[in-house]
Every structure is written in structure tokens, then in C-alpha cells.
Amino acid sequence: MLDPMLSVAENQEIERLRAALEDAELRLQARDKDAQESKRRYSERLFFAAFDEGPEPMALTRLRDGLIVDVNQEWLLLTRYSRDEVIGRTTVEIKHWPSPADRAAAMALLIAKGRLRDHEVTMVMKGGAHRLTRMNSTLINVLGESHVL
């Protein structure tokens, strides 16, 4: 907007400064966006490292059907499964629970309490060996869907 009280040169200088300010604001917004993305990537790497290298067996499964989303190294050592054998399959499908009813009972208790601590369950390892374990689980929301950690 031109100010009739100012000279043409002064109006041009104001427009140049406004354009420079807008450019600086856009660069700051881009820098903020880059910083947020960097923090997000760092958080993801940190979570993955803590999950995958954690000292306890851990699995992330979808609550509604037991689909195995991820497992850590300790879970693989305990169960003797490979990652390729379990990711994308359900815990019932790989027969990790003695029966679907056993899983349903544990999940009902988890839903009622919100988390389980030292809950004894029998799990079936690769090859069919039954093993009494202590289940520590909590419900988490991942992209609007309940999962069991």
C-alpha cells in the first residue's frame, strides 16, 4: 500500500522491507518445521532403540485380533520365533496362546483393568513347548486403534 505522504523512494523502501520480513518469516517457519521433524525422528529412533534393545521380552499387538505389529529381540529369544515368522500374523494364528479363549480372557482382564502386572499366563513357544510367564501389559492407542504393549 502506498502512503501518499511519503516519497516514491520511501514507499519502495517500505515495500522492500515488508517483502524481506515476509521472506524471513517463511524461512523461520520452515526452520521450525525442520526442527520439529528432527525431534520427531529422534523420538522415533529413541523409542525403537528402547523397545528393540530392552532387557524384557516385548510385543506390540493389535487388541481386536492379536495381530503382531512388532516384537523385540528378547521376545524372539524367548519364543524362538524369527521376526519374519510372526510380524503381520496373529498370536492365535501362530498358536502363541494355548487357545483363543485364553487370549480372550487375558484381554478382557486387561480391558477391565487398563493394565496387567505380573499376571501369570501360559504361552506356547515355537515348537509347542508351554511356558508359564508373567504378563505385564498396557493398552496404548496407535493411530486411533487400541494395541497391547
mmCIF file with all atom_site columns, C-alpha atoms in Angstrom:
data_model
loop_
_atom_site.group_PDB
_atom_site.id
_atom_site.type_symbol
_atom_site.label_atom_id
_atom_site.label_alt_id
_atom_site.label_comp_id
_atom_site.label_asym_id
_atom_site.label_entity_id
_atom_site.label_seq_id
_atom_site.pdbx_PDB_ins_code
_atom_site.Cartn_x
_atom_site.Cartn_y
_atom_site.Cartn_z
_atom_site.occupancy
_atom_site.B_iso_or_equiv
_atom_site.pdbx_formal_charge
_atom_site.auth_seq_id
_atom_site.auth_comp_id
_atom_site.auth_asym_id
_atom_site.auth_atom_id
_atom_site.pdbx_PDB_model_num
ATOM 1   C CA . MET A 1 1   ? 0.000   0.000   0.000  1.00 0.00 ? 1   MET A CA 1
ATOM 2   C CA . LEU A 1 2   ? 1.393   3.317   -0.983 1.00 0.00 ? 2   LEU A CA 1
ATOM 3   C CA . ASP A 1 3   ? 1.406   6.134   1.543  1.00 0.00 ? 3   ASP A CA 1
ATOM 4   C CA . PRO A 1 4   ? 0.706   9.447   -0.254 1.00 0.00 ? 4   PRO A CA 1
ATOM 5   C CA . MET A 1 5   ? 2.588   11.316  2.481  1.00 0.00 ? 5   MET A CA 1
ATOM 6   C CA . LEU A 1 6   ? 5.857   9.572   1.551  1.00 0.00 ? 6   LEU A CA 1
ATOM 7   C CA . SER A 1 7   ? 8.050   9.845   -1.491 1.00 0.00 ? 7   SER A CA 1
ATOM 8   C CA . VAL A 1 8   ? 8.157   7.127   -4.148 1.00 0.00 ? 8   VAL A CA 1
ATOM 9   C CA . ALA A 1 9   ? 11.595  6.039   -2.868 1.00 0.00 ? 9   ALA A CA 1
ATOM 10  C CA . GLU A 1 10  ? 10.313  5.807   0.722  1.00 0.00 ? 10  GLU A CA 1
ATOM 11  C CA . ASN A 1 11  ? 7.282   3.762   -0.390 1.00 0.00 ? 11  ASN A CA 1
ATOM 12  C CA . GLN A 1 12  ? 9.558   1.444   -2.380 1.00 0.00 ? 12  GLN A CA 1
ATOM 13  C CA . GLU A 1 13  ? 11.826  1.008   0.653  1.00 0.00 ? 13  GLU A CA 1
ATOM 14  C CA . ILE A 1 14  ? 8.817   0.125   2.836  1.00 0.00 ? 14  ILE A CA 1
ATOM 15  C CA . GLU A 1 15  ? 7.644   -2.452  0.269  1.00 0.00 ? 15  GLU A CA 1
ATOM 16  C CA . ARG A 1 16  ? 11.164  -3.914  0.065  1.00 0.00 ? 16  ARG A CA 1
ATOM 17  C CA . LEU A 1 17  ? 11.309  -4.202  3.879  1.00 0.00 ? 17  LEU A CA 1
ATOM 18  C CA . ARG A 1 18  ? 7.851   -5.807  4.000  1.00 0.00 ? 18  ARG A CA 1
ATOM 19  C CA . ALA A 1 19  ? 8.917   -8.377  1.398  1.00 0.00 ? 19  ALA A CA 1
ATOM 20  C CA . ALA A 1 20  ? 12.130  -9.071  3.326  1.00 0.00 ? 20  ALA A CA 1
ATOM 21  C CA . LEU A 1 21  ? 10.125  -9.516  6.538  1.00 0.00 ? 21  LEU A CA 1
ATOM 22  C CA . GLU A 1 22  ? 7.701   -11.944 4.865  1.00 0.00 ? 22  GLU A CA 1
ATOM 23  C CA . ASP A 1 23  ? 10.645  -13.902 3.460  1.00 0.00 ? 23  ASP A CA 1
ATOM 24  C CA . ALA A 1 24  ? 12.285  -14.047 6.910  1.00 0.00 ? 24  ALA A CA 1
ATOM 25  C CA . GLU A 1 25  ? 9.012   -15.257 8.464  1.00 0.00 ? 25  GLU A CA 1
ATOM 26  C CA . LEU A 1 26  ? 8.714   -18.023 5.850  1.00 0.00 ? 26  LEU A CA 1
ATOM 27  C CA . ARG A 1 27  ? 12.318  -19.115 6.487  1.00 0.00 ? 27  ARG A CA 1
ATOM 28  C CA . LEU A 1 28  ? 11.677  -19.205 10.259 1.00 0.00 ? 28  LEU A CA 1
ATOM 29  C CA . GLN A 1 29  ? 8.538   -21.292 9.741  1.00 0.00 ? 29  GLN A CA 1
ATOM 30  C CA . ALA A 1 30  ? 10.489  -23.703 7.528  1.00 0.00 ? 30  ALA A CA 1
ATOM 31  C CA . ARG A 1 31  ? 13.274  -23.894 10.125 1.00 0.00 ? 31  ARG A CA 1
ATOM 32  C CA . ASP A 1 32  ? 10.709  -24.593 12.879 1.00 0.00 ? 32  ASP A CA 1
ATOM 33  C CA . LYS A 1 33  ? 9.123   -27.305 10.749 1.00 0.00 ? 33  LYS A CA 1
ATOM 34  C CA . ASP A 1 34  ? 12.561  -28.868 10.140 1.00 0.00 ? 34  ASP A CA 1
ATOM 35  C CA . ALA A 1 35  ? 13.340  -28.739 13.869 1.00 0.00 ? 35  ALA A CA 1
ATOM 36  C CA . GLN A 1 36  ? 10.022  -30.408 14.717 1.00 0.00 ? 36  GLN A CA 1
ATOM 37  C CA . GLU A 1 37  ? 10.644  -33.116 12.116 1.00 0.00 ? 37  GLU A CA 1
ATOM 38  C CA . SER A 1 38  ? 14.131  -33.676 13.507 1.00 0.00 ? 38  SER A CA 1
ATOM 39  C CA . LYS A 1 39  ? 12.723  -34.012 17.050 1.00 0.00 ? 39  LYS A CA 1
ATOM 40  C CA . ARG A 1 40  ? 10.083  -36.456 15.795 1.00 0.00 ? 40  ARG A CA 1
ATOM 41  C CA . ARG A 1 41  ? 12.719  -38.605 14.062 1.00 0.00 ? 41  ARG A CA 1
ATOM 42  C CA . TYR A 1 42  ? 14.873  -38.536 17.199 1.00 0.00 ? 42  TYR A CA 1
ATOM 43  C CA . SER A 1 43  ? 11.905  -39.623 19.351 1.00 0.00 ? 43  SER A CA 1
ATOM 44  C CA . GLU A 1 44  ? 11.111  -42.465 16.939 1.00 0.00 ? 44  GLU A CA 1
ATOM 45  C CA . ARG A 1 45  ? 14.736  -43.667 16.976 1.00 0.00 ? 45  ARG A CA 1
ATOM 46  C CA . LEU A 1 46  ? 14.859  -43.436 20.757 1.00 0.00 ? 46  LEU A CA 1
ATOM 47  C CA . PHE A 1 47  ? 11.606  -45.414 21.127 1.00 0.00 ? 47  PHE A CA 1
ATOM 48  C CA . PHE A 1 48  ? 12.761  -48.049 18.638 1.00 0.00 ? 48  PHE A CA 1
ATOM 49  C CA . ALA A 1 49  ? 16.100  -48.455 20.422 1.00 0.00 ? 49  ALA A CA 1
ATOM 50  C CA . ALA A 1 50  ? 14.433  -48.723 23.840 1.00 0.00 ? 50  ALA A CA 1
ATOM 51  C CA . PHE A 1 51  ? 11.841  -51.175 22.518 1.00 0.00 ? 51  PHE A CA 1
ATOM 52  C CA . ASP A 1 52  ? 14.123  -53.344 20.422 1.00 0.00 ? 52  ASP A CA 1
ATOM 53  C CA . GLU A 1 53  ? 17.081  -53.452 22.806 1.00 0.00 ? 53  GLU A CA 1
ATOM 54  C CA . GLY A 1 54  ? 15.050  -53.522 26.035 1.00 0.00 ? 54  GLY A CA 1
ATOM 55  C CA . PRO A 1 55  ? 16.013  -56.230 28.546 1.00 0.00 ? 55  PRO A CA 1
ATOM 56  C CA . GLU A 1 56  ? 12.495  -57.693 28.747 1.00 0.00 ? 56  GLU A CA 1
ATOM 57  C CA . PRO A 1 57  ? 10.561  -59.567 26.040 1.00 0.00 ? 57  PRO A CA 1
ATOM 58  C CA . MET A 1 58  ? 8.103   -57.136 24.447 1.00 0.00 ? 58  MET A CA 1
ATOM 59  C CA . ALA A 1 59  ? 5.493   -57.377 21.746 1.00 0.00 ? 59  ALA A CA 1
ATOM 60  C CA . LEU A 1 60  ? 3.134   -54.825 20.278 1.00 0.00 ? 60  LEU A CA 1
ATOM 61  C CA . THR A 1 61  ? -0.118  -56.421 19.129 1.00 0.00 ? 61  THR A CA 1
ATOM 62  C CA . ARG A 1 62  ? -3.434  -55.084 17.905 1.00 0.00 ? 62  ARG A CA 1
ATOM 63  C CA . LEU A 1 63  ? -6.073  -55.560 20.607 1.00 0.00 ? 63  LEU A CA 1
ATOM 64  C CA . ARG A 1 64  ? -9.015  -56.509 18.384 1.00 0.00 ? 64  ARG A CA 1
ATOM 65  C CA . ASP A 1 65  ? -7.360  -59.518 16.744 1.00 0.00 ? 65  ASP A CA 1
ATOM 66  C CA . GLY A 1 66  ? -3.890  -60.015 18.220 1.00 0.00 ? 66  GLY A CA 1
ATOM 67  C CA . LEU A 1 67  ? -2.082  -59.025 15.018 1.00 0.00 ? 67  LEU A CA 1
ATOM 68  C CA . ILE A 1 68  ? 1.627   -58.838 15.832 1.00 0.00 ? 68  ILE A CA 1
ATOM 69  C CA . VAL A 1 69  ? 2.869   -55.385 14.861 1.00 0.00 ? 69  VAL A CA 1
ATOM 70  C CA . ASP A 1 70  ? 6.364   -55.664 16.323 1.00 0.00 ? 70  ASP A CA 1
ATOM 71  C CA . VAL A 1 71  ? 8.435   -57.716 18.746 1.00 0.00 ? 71  VAL A CA 1
ATOM 72  C CA . ASN A 1 72  ? 11.810  -57.061 20.307 1.00 0.00 ? 72  ASN A CA 1
ATOM 73  C CA . GLN A 1 73  ? 14.953  -59.179 20.361 1.00 0.00 ? 73  GLN A CA 1
ATOM 74  C CA . GLU A 1 74  ? 14.249  -60.607 23.837 1.00 0.00 ? 74  GLU A CA 1
ATOM 75  C CA . TRP A 1 75  ? 10.798  -61.766 22.715 1.00 0.00 ? 75  TRP A CA 1
ATOM 76  C CA . LEU A 1 76  ? 12.379  -63.520 19.743 1.00 0.00 ? 76  LEU A CA 1
ATOM 77  C CA . LEU A 1 77  ? 14.970  -65.198 22.018 1.00 0.00 ? 77  LEU A CA 1
ATOM 78  C CA . LEU A 1 78  ? 12.282  -66.331 24.464 1.00 0.00 ? 78  LEU A CA 1
ATOM 79  C CA . THR A 1 79  ? 9.850   -67.701 21.902 1.00 0.00 ? 79  THR A CA 1
ATOM 80  C CA . ARG A 1 80  ? 12.432  -68.987 19.376 1.00 0.00 ? 80  ARG A CA 1
ATOM 81  C CA . TYR A 1 81  ? 10.453  -67.440 16.515 1.00 0.00 ? 81  TYR A CA 1
ATOM 82  C CA . SER A 1 82  ? 12.050  -65.278 13.860 1.00 0.00 ? 82  SER A CA 1
ATOM 83  C CA . ARG A 1 83  ? 10.684  -61.811 13.119 1.00 0.00 ? 83  ARG A CA 1
ATOM 84  C CA . ASP A 1 84  ? 9.573   -62.939 9.648  1.00 0.00 ? 84  ASP A CA 1
ATOM 85  C CA . GLU A 1 85  ? 7.527   -65.769 11.160 1.00 0.00 ? 85  GLU A CA 1
ATOM 86  C CA . VAL A 1 86  ? 5.426   -63.501 13.360 1.00 0.00 ? 86  VAL A CA 1
ATOM 87  C CA . ILE A 1 87  ? 5.120   -59.907 12.080 1.00 0.00 ? 87  ILE A CA 1
ATOM 88  C CA . GLY A 1 88  ? 1.762   -59.494 10.343 1.00 0.00 ? 88  GLY A CA 1
ATOM 89  C CA . ARG A 1 89  ? 0.306   -62.687 11.823 1.00 0.00 ? 89  ARG A CA 1
ATOM 90  C CA . THR A 1 90  ? -1.896  -63.005 14.899 1.00 0.00 ? 90  THR A CA 1
ATOM 91  C CA . THR A 1 91  ? -0.902  -64.500 18.230 1.00 0.00 ? 91  THR A CA 1
ATOM 92  C CA . VAL A 1 92  ? -3.690  -67.059 17.819 1.00 0.00 ? 92  VAL A CA 1
ATOM 93  C CA . GLU A 1 93  ? -2.553  -67.878 14.279 1.00 0.00 ? 93  GLU A CA 1
ATOM 94  C CA . ILE A 1 94  ? 0.961   -68.764 15.474 1.00 0.00 ? 94  ILE A CA 1
ATOM 95  C CA . LYS A 1 95  ? -0.623  -70.574 18.447 1.00 0.00 ? 95  LYS A CA 1
ATOM 96  C CA . HIS A 1 96  ? 1.215   -68.401 20.987 1.00 0.00 ? 96  HIS A CA 1
ATOM 97  C CA . TRP A 1 97  ? -1.793  -68.767 23.278 1.00 0.00 ? 97  TRP A CA 1
ATOM 98  C CA . PRO A 1 98  ? -2.909  -72.295 24.251 1.00 0.00 ? 98  PRO A CA 1
ATOM 99  C CA . SER A 1 99  ? -6.368  -71.369 22.923 1.00 0.00 ? 99  SER A CA 1
ATOM 100 C CA . PRO A 1 100 ? -8.243  -68.329 21.595 1.00 0.00 ? 100 PRO A CA 1
ATOM 101 C CA . ALA A 1 101 ? -10.299 -68.436 24.808 1.00 0.00 ? 101 ALA A CA 1
ATOM 102 C CA . ASP A 1 102 ? -7.128  -67.974 26.890 1.00 0.00 ? 102 ASP A CA 1
ATOM 103 C CA . ARG A 1 103 ? -6.243  -64.853 24.907 1.00 0.00 ? 103 ARG A CA 1
ATOM 104 C CA . ALA A 1 104 ? -9.803  -63.553 25.146 1.00 0.00 ? 104 ALA A CA 1
ATOM 105 C CA . ALA A 1 105 ? -9.798  -63.997 28.943 1.00 0.00 ? 105 ALA A CA 1
ATOM 106 C CA . ALA A 1 106 ? -6.473  -62.165 29.339 1.00 0.00 ? 106 ALA A CA 1
ATOM 107 C CA . MET A 1 107 ? -7.616  -59.345 27.034 1.00 0.00 ? 107 MET A CA 1
ATOM 108 C CA . ALA A 1 108 ? -10.915 -58.978 28.926 1.00 0.00 ? 108 ALA A CA 1
ATOM 109 C CA . LEU A 1 109 ? -8.964  -58.614 32.163 1.00 0.00 ? 109 LEU A CA 1
ATOM 110 C CA . LEU A 1 110 ? -6.596  -56.120 30.513 1.00 0.00 ? 110 LEU A CA 1
ATOM 111 C CA . ILE A 1 111 ? -9.517  -54.062 29.194 1.00 0.00 ? 111 ILE A CA 1
ATOM 112 C CA . ALA A 1 112 ? -11.201 -54.085 32.615 1.00 0.00 ? 112 ALA A CA 1
ATOM 113 C CA . LYS A 1 113 ? -8.051  -53.018 34.483 1.00 0.00 ? 113 LYS A CA 1
ATOM 114 C CA . GLY A 1 114 ? -6.280  -50.979 31.797 1.00 0.00 ? 114 GLY A CA 1
ATOM 115 C CA . ARG A 1 115 ? -3.003  -52.720 32.551 1.00 0.00 ? 115 ARG A CA 1
ATOM 116 C CA . LEU A 1 116 ? -1.765  -56.024 33.904 1.00 0.00 ? 116 LEU A CA 1
ATOM 117 C CA . ARG A 1 117 ? 1.148   -56.531 36.300 1.00 0.00 ? 117 ARG A CA 1
ATOM 118 C CA . ASP A 1 118 ? 2.702   -59.942 36.967 1.00 0.00 ? 118 ASP A CA 1
ATOM 119 C CA . HIS A 1 119 ? -0.343  -61.719 35.548 1.00 0.00 ? 119 HIS A CA 1
ATOM 120 C CA . GLU A 1 120 ? 0.530   -65.401 35.128 1.00 0.00 ? 120 GLU A CA 1
ATOM 121 C CA . VAL A 1 121 ? -0.303  -66.847 31.727 1.00 0.00 ? 121 VAL A CA 1
ATOM 122 C CA . THR A 1 122 ? 0.832   -69.898 29.843 1.00 0.00 ? 122 THR A CA 1
ATOM 123 C CA . MET A 1 123 ? 2.307   -69.074 26.463 1.00 0.00 ? 123 MET A CA 1
ATOM 124 C CA . VAL A 1 124 ? 3.240   -71.515 23.732 1.00 0.00 ? 124 VAL A CA 1
ATOM 125 C CA . MET A 1 125 ? 6.725   -71.213 22.282 1.00 0.00 ? 125 MET A CA 1
ATOM 126 C CA . LYS A 1 126 ? 7.812   -72.215 18.781 1.00 0.00 ? 126 LYS A CA 1
ATOM 127 C CA . GLY A 1 127 ? 7.796   -75.989 18.635 1.00 0.00 ? 127 GLY A CA 1
ATOM 128 C CA . GLY A 1 128 ? 4.848   -76.273 21.028 1.00 0.00 ? 128 GLY A CA 1
ATOM 129 C CA . ALA A 1 129 ? 6.558   -76.007 24.434 1.00 0.00 ? 129 ALA A CA 1
ATOM 130 C CA . HIS A 1 130 ? 4.250   -74.427 27.038 1.00 0.00 ? 130 HIS A CA 1
ATOM 131 C CA . ARG A 1 131 ? 5.844   -71.901 29.342 1.00 0.00 ? 131 ARG A CA 1
ATOM 132 C CA . LEU A 1 132 ? 4.370   -70.165 32.373 1.00 0.00 ? 132 LEU A CA 1
ATOM 133 C CA . THR A 1 133 ? 5.142   -66.448 32.073 1.00 0.00 ? 133 THR A CA 1
ATOM 134 C CA . ARG A 1 134 ? 4.331   -63.233 33.880 1.00 0.00 ? 134 ARG A CA 1
ATOM 135 C CA . MET A 1 135 ? 2.465   -60.882 31.602 1.00 0.00 ? 135 MET A CA 1
ATOM 136 C CA . ASN A 1 136 ? 2.923   -57.144 32.111 1.00 0.00 ? 136 ASN A CA 1
ATOM 137 C CA . SER A 1 137 ? 0.745   -55.301 29.610 1.00 0.00 ? 137 SER A CA 1
ATOM 138 C CA . THR A 1 138 ? -0.876  -51.979 28.995 1.00 0.00 ? 138 THR A CA 1
ATOM 139 C CA . LEU A 1 139 ? -3.267  -50.654 26.394 1.00 0.00 ? 139 LEU A CA 1
ATOM 140 C CA . ILE A 1 140 ? -1.985  -47.936 24.098 1.00 0.00 ? 140 ILE A CA 1
ATOM 141 C CA . ASN A 1 141 ? -3.612  -46.042 21.274 1.00 0.00 ? 141 ASN A CA 1
ATOM 142 C CA . VAL A 1 142 ? -1.790  -46.074 17.940 1.00 0.00 ? 142 VAL A CA 1
ATOM 143 C CA . LEU A 1 143 ? -3.419  -44.016 15.197 1.00 0.00 ? 143 LEU A CA 1
ATOM 144 C CA . GLY A 1 144 ? -6.858  -44.396 16.764 1.00 0.00 ? 144 GLY A CA 1
ATOM 145 C CA . GLU A 1 145 ? -6.642  -48.144 17.337 1.00 0.00 ? 145 GLU A CA 1
ATOM 146 C CA . SER A 1 146 ? -6.078  -49.967 20.646 1.00 0.00 ? 146 SER A CA 1
ATOM 147 C CA . HIS A 1 147 ? -2.917  -52.016 20.904 1.00 0.00 ? 147 HIS A CA 1
ATOM 148 C CA . VAL A 1 148 ? -1.395  -54.143 23.631 1.00 0.00 ? 148 VAL A CA 1
ATOM 149 C CA . LEU A 1 149 ? 2.165   -53.475 24.704 1.00 0.00 ? 149 LEU A CA 1
#
